[in-house]
């Protein structure tokens, strides 16, 4: 929980507790001992307040006034899917709620620390207009956004933090509290190998305390080995199951909205493969990098992930064998097609180490695969095959394609 990380770093947050059932929500609300409470759906997506559940409940952030109300609303959140502008049409299942004391707020602010490519280091992005979509603020009133690059070797000084507090309009004791919170947030950002800390809203309460009311964290996956306390909090149910499965097999997968599956070795080649598919009028269904040392089994598992997407109507394999051997890839493709009884058209481009052995395996396998040595022609072909398959699917016709 982000609230625990903030609290452990000495940053003020409202008192609260996580509940995984309606009864736990009741007990958490009762333990807080106040009738001013808020219940928040715990899902990895923004826009919860304006979202809706498949239970019929409107809004994933609700003000409540009793333990009984906490239990009732929790029953309509936990175990149900919430749909927001960030979840997509599939929504996200809510497995937990956060019961927290309600604070009366004088002013709301926005505060974030991100990694910035332009300055090649951390940058603080803040605004006096918090509690709303920061993208909207940036579009409608860009002057309300304050940016402060931080020298990662020197860190964020108290003086720089105080200057930022002044720009945001904090005064008096709240100014000192805000500056202290900024410094502690930056130290937390570094200590936990974070890639993002977003506080929205950061508030000044009616009694002039500066508190973090809601937070979003992102962490560097490469720091897993030394941030095990953080990564132990990971909830795979909130992630794309295809990405979770890919990680188990050391594959780099990101699901997209297109219809053409991609299996490539190397991130750069994967990006250029997606680009050339778009150049020919297609839309990639995924980014999938099998790396430089994948086994036939990993290739087979990669195809399982691609084929698990019902929207995929064709697939392109683009392998440049350096460390990766083309015969290993070919064997993985053959195993996958046989095991999965793959029905979608498959265009395969192999170049590099053991390419002749790879092509020989494919040619002798008896499997209907569309080989193509030229990437431009391969991309053009897979887009056309995808269009044909999509039209056939819409017409309720099974199309079996082959090369003469």
PDB file of N, CA and C in Angstrom, residues 42-80:
ATOM      1  N   UNK A  42      -9.614  -0.239  -4.534  1.00  0.00           N
ATOM      2  CA  UNK A  42      -8.177  -0.355  -4.761  1.00  0.00           C
ATOM      3  C   UNK A  42      -7.923  -1.104  -6.069  1.00  0.00           C
ATOM      4  N   UNK A  43      -7.774  -0.346  -7.131  1.00  0.00           N
ATOM      5  CA  UNK A  43      -7.444  -0.897  -8.447  1.00  0.00           C
ATOM      6  C   UNK A  43      -6.345  -0.046  -9.062  1.00  0.00           C
ATOM      7  N   UNK A  44      -5.549  -0.677  -9.932  1.00  0.00           N
ATOM      8  CA  UNK A  44      -4.460   0.057 -10.580  1.00  0.00           C
ATOM      9  C   UNK A  44      -4.993   0.778 -11.823  1.00  0.00           C
ATOM     10  N   UNK A  45      -5.773   1.805 -11.575  1.00  0.00           N
ATOM     11  CA  UNK A  45      -6.319   2.622 -12.656  1.00  0.00           C
ATOM     12  C   UNK A  45      -6.786   3.942 -12.078  1.00  0.00           C
ATOM     13  N   UNK A  46      -6.640   4.995 -12.855  1.00  0.00           N
ATOM     14  CA  UNK A  46      -7.115   6.296 -12.431  1.00  0.00           C
ATOM     15  C   UNK A  46      -8.575   6.491 -12.794  1.00  0.00           C
ATOM     16  N   UNK A  47      -9.128   7.609 -12.347  1.00  0.00           N
ATOM     17  CA  UNK A  47     -10.513   7.934 -12.673  1.00  0.00           C
ATOM     18  C   UNK A  47     -11.538   7.131 -11.910  1.00  0.00           C
ATOM     19  N   UNK A  48     -11.154   6.593 -10.734  1.00  0.00           N
ATOM     20  CA  UNK A  48     -12.080   5.743  -9.973  1.00  0.00           C
ATOM     21  C   UNK A  48     -13.335   6.494  -9.546  1.00  0.00           C
ATOM     22  N   UNK A  49     -13.159   7.754  -9.180  1.00  0.00           N
ATOM     23  CA  UNK A  49     -14.298   8.523  -8.679  1.00  0.00           C
ATOM     24  C   UNK A  49     -15.421   8.644  -9.684  1.00  0.00           C
ATOM     25  N   UNK A  50     -15.070   8.665 -10.975  1.00  0.00           N
ATOM     26  CA  UNK A  50     -16.077   8.803 -12.026  1.00  0.00           C
ATOM     27  C   UNK A  50     -16.390   7.463 -12.692  1.00  0.00           C
ATOM     28  N   UNK A  51     -15.824   6.388 -12.152  1.00  0.00           N
ATOM     29  CA  UNK A  51     -16.051   5.072 -12.737  1.00  0.00           C
ATOM     30  C   UNK A  51     -17.365   4.459 -12.280  1.00  0.00           C
ATOM     31  N   UNK A  52     -17.634   3.257 -12.790  1.00  0.00           N
ATOM     32  CA  UNK A  52     -18.823   2.523 -12.367  1.00  0.00           C
ATOM     33  C   UNK A  52     -18.522   1.036 -12.308  1.00  0.00           C
ATOM     34  N   UNK A  53     -19.262   0.321 -11.470  1.00  0.00           N
ATOM     35  CA  UNK A  53     -19.062  -1.109 -11.267  1.00  0.00           C
ATOM     36  C   UNK A  53     -20.120  -1.918 -12.014  1.00  0.00           C
ATOM     37  N   UNK A  54     -19.785  -3.190 -12.276  1.00  0.00           N
ATOM     38  CA  UNK A  54     -20.787  -4.061 -12.895  1.00  0.00           C
ATOM     39  C   UNK A  54     -21.896  -4.430 -11.910  1.00  0.00           C
ATOM     40  N   UNK A  55     -21.721  -4.047 -10.646  1.00  0.00           N
ATOM     41  CA  UNK A  55     -22.786  -4.250  -9.654  1.00  0.00           C
ATOM     42  C   UNK A  55     -23.863  -3.165  -9.747  1.00  0.00           C
ATOM     43  N   UNK A  56     -23.571  -2.132 -10.553  1.00  0.00           N
ATOM     44  CA  UNK A  56     -24.499  -1.011 -10.677  1.00  0.00           C
ATOM     45  C   UNK A  56     -24.082   0.204  -9.868  1.00  0.00           C
ATOM     46  N   UNK A  57     -23.092   0.037  -9.005  1.00  0.00           N
ATOM     47  CA  UNK A  57     -22.622   1.153  -8.178  1.00  0.00           C
ATOM     48  C   UNK A  57     -21.895   2.177  -9.040  1.00  0.00           C
ATOM     49  N   UNK A  58     -22.217   3.434  -8.825  1.00  0.00           N
ATOM     50  CA  UNK A  58     -21.562   4.526  -9.534  1.00  0.00           C
ATOM     51  C   UNK A  58     -20.493   5.147  -8.650  1.00  0.00           C
ATOM     52  N   UNK A  59     -19.239   5.171  -9.130  1.00  0.00           N
ATOM     53  CA  UNK A  59     -18.143   5.803  -8.389  1.00  0.00           C
ATOM     54  C   UNK A  59     -17.387   4.818  -7.519  1.00  0.00           C
ATOM     55  N   UNK A  60     -16.048   4.901  -7.603  1.00  0.00           N
ATOM     56  CA  UNK A  60     -15.197   4.019  -6.807  1.00  0.00           C
ATOM     57  C   UNK A  60     -14.606   4.692  -5.591  1.00  0.00           C
ATOM     58  N   UNK A  61     -14.978   5.941  -5.347  1.00  0.00           N
ATOM     59  CA  UNK A  61     -14.561   6.677  -4.150  1.00  0.00           C
ATOM     60  C   UNK A  61     -15.814   7.304  -3.559  1.00  0.00           C
ATOM     61  N   UNK A  62     -16.161   6.893  -2.330  1.00  0.00           N
ATOM     62  CA  UNK A  62     -17.424   7.322  -1.735  1.00  0.00           C
ATOM     63  C   UNK A  62     -17.225   7.806  -0.295  1.00  0.00           C
ATOM     64  N   UNK A  63     -17.922   8.862   0.046  1.00  0.00           N
ATOM     65  CA  UNK A  63     -17.979   9.315   1.432  1.00  0.00           C
ATOM     66  C   UNK A  63     -18.989   8.443   2.184  1.00  0.00           C
ATOM     67  N   UNK A  64     -18.594   7.976   3.369  1.00  0.00           N
ATOM     68  CA  UNK A  64     -19.489   7.134   4.171  1.00  0.00           C
ATOM     69  C   UNK A  64     -19.505   7.650   5.606  1.00  0.00           C
ATOM     70  N   UNK A  65     -20.526   7.209   6.368  1.00  0.00           N
ATOM     71  CA  UNK A  65     -20.722   7.770   7.699  1.00  0.00           C
ATOM     72  C   UNK A  65     -20.898   6.716   8.793  1.00  0.00           C
ATOM     73  N   UNK A  66     -20.741   5.454   8.442  1.00  0.00           N
ATOM     74  CA  UNK A  66     -20.907   4.408   9.457  1.00  0.00           C
ATOM     75  C   UNK A  66     -20.243   3.125   8.998  1.00  0.00           C
ATOM     76  N   UNK A  67     -19.891   2.238   9.936  1.00  0.00           N
ATOM     77  CA  UNK A  67     -19.355   0.923   9.569  1.00  0.00           C
ATOM     78  C   UNK A  67     -20.325   0.118   8.713  1.00  0.00           C
ATOM     79  N   UNK A  68     -21.632   0.259   8.979  1.00  0.00           N
ATOM     80  CA  UNK A  68     -22.632  -0.464   8.198  1.00  0.00           C
ATOM     81  C   UNK A  68     -22.610  -0.030   6.735  1.00  0.00           C
ATOM     82  N   UNK A  69     -22.443   1.267   6.529  1.00  0.00           N
ATOM     83  CA  UNK A  69     -22.373   1.771   5.158  1.00  0.00           C
ATOM     84  C   UNK A  69     -21.100   1.289   4.466  1.00  0.00           C
ATOM     85  N   UNK A  70     -20.009   1.182   5.240  1.00  0.00           N
ATOM     86  CA  UNK A  70     -18.756   0.655   4.693  1.00  0.00           C
ATOM     87  C   UNK A  70     -18.951  -0.775   4.210  1.00  0.00           C
ATOM     88  N   UNK A  71     -19.636  -1.571   5.023  1.00  0.00           N
ATOM     89  CA  UNK A  71     -19.881  -2.966   4.654  1.00  0.00           C
ATOM     90  C   UNK A  71     -20.760  -3.059   3.404  1.00  0.00           C
ATOM     91  N   UNK A  72     -21.788  -2.238   3.340  1.00  0.00           N
ATOM     92  CA  UNK A  72     -22.711  -2.279   2.210  1.00  0.00           C
ATOM     93  C   UNK A  72     -22.020  -1.901   0.905  1.00  0.00           C
ATOM     94  N   UNK A  73     -21.261  -0.801   0.922  1.00  0.00           N
ATOM     95  CA  UNK A  73     -20.580  -0.375  -0.303  1.00  0.00           C
ATOM     96  C   UNK A  73     -19.459  -1.333  -0.688  1.00  0.00           C
ATOM     97  N   UNK A  74     -18.771  -1.887   0.327  1.00  0.00           N
ATOM     98  CA  UNK A  74     -17.704  -2.849   0.035  1.00  0.00           C
ATOM     99  C   UNK A  74     -18.253  -4.064  -0.696  1.00  0.00           C
ATOM    100  N   UNK A  75     -19.472  -4.472  -0.348  1.00  0.00           N
ATOM    101  CA  UNK A  75     -20.087  -5.628  -1.006  1.00  0.00           C
ATOM    102  C   UNK A  75     -20.384  -5.351  -2.474  1.00  0.00           C
ATOM    103  N   UNK A  76     -20.504  -4.068  -2.832  1.00  0.00           N
ATOM    104  CA  UNK A  76     -20.783  -3.692  -4.216  1.00  0.00           C
ATOM    105  C   UNK A  76     -19.501  -3.369  -4.997  1.00  0.00           C
ATOM    106  N   UNK A  77     -18.366  -3.354  -4.272  1.00  0.00           N
ATOM    107  CA  UNK A  77     -17.080  -3.092  -4.917  1.00  0.00           C
ATOM    108  C   UNK A  77     -16.229  -4.362  -5.006  1.00  0.00           C
ATOM    109  N   UNK A  78     -16.045  -5.042  -3.890  1.00  0.00           N
ATOM    110  CA  UNK A  78     -15.162  -6.211  -3.836  1.00  0.00           C
ATOM    111  C   UNK A  78     -15.770  -7.360  -4.633  1.00  0.00           C
ATOM    112  N   UNK A  79     -14.941  -7.912  -5.524  1.00  0.00           N
ATOM    113  CA  UNK A  79     -15.410  -9.002  -6.372  1.00  0.00           C
ATOM    114  C   UNK A  79     -16.122  -8.540  -7.622  1.00  0.00           C
ATOM    115  N   UNK A  80     -16.201  -7.227  -7.811  1.00  0.00           N
ATOM    116  CA  UNK A  80     -16.862  -6.669  -8.993  1.00  0.00           C
ATOM    117  C   UNK A  80     -15.853  -5.891  -9.836  1.00  0.00           C
TER     118      UNK A  80
END
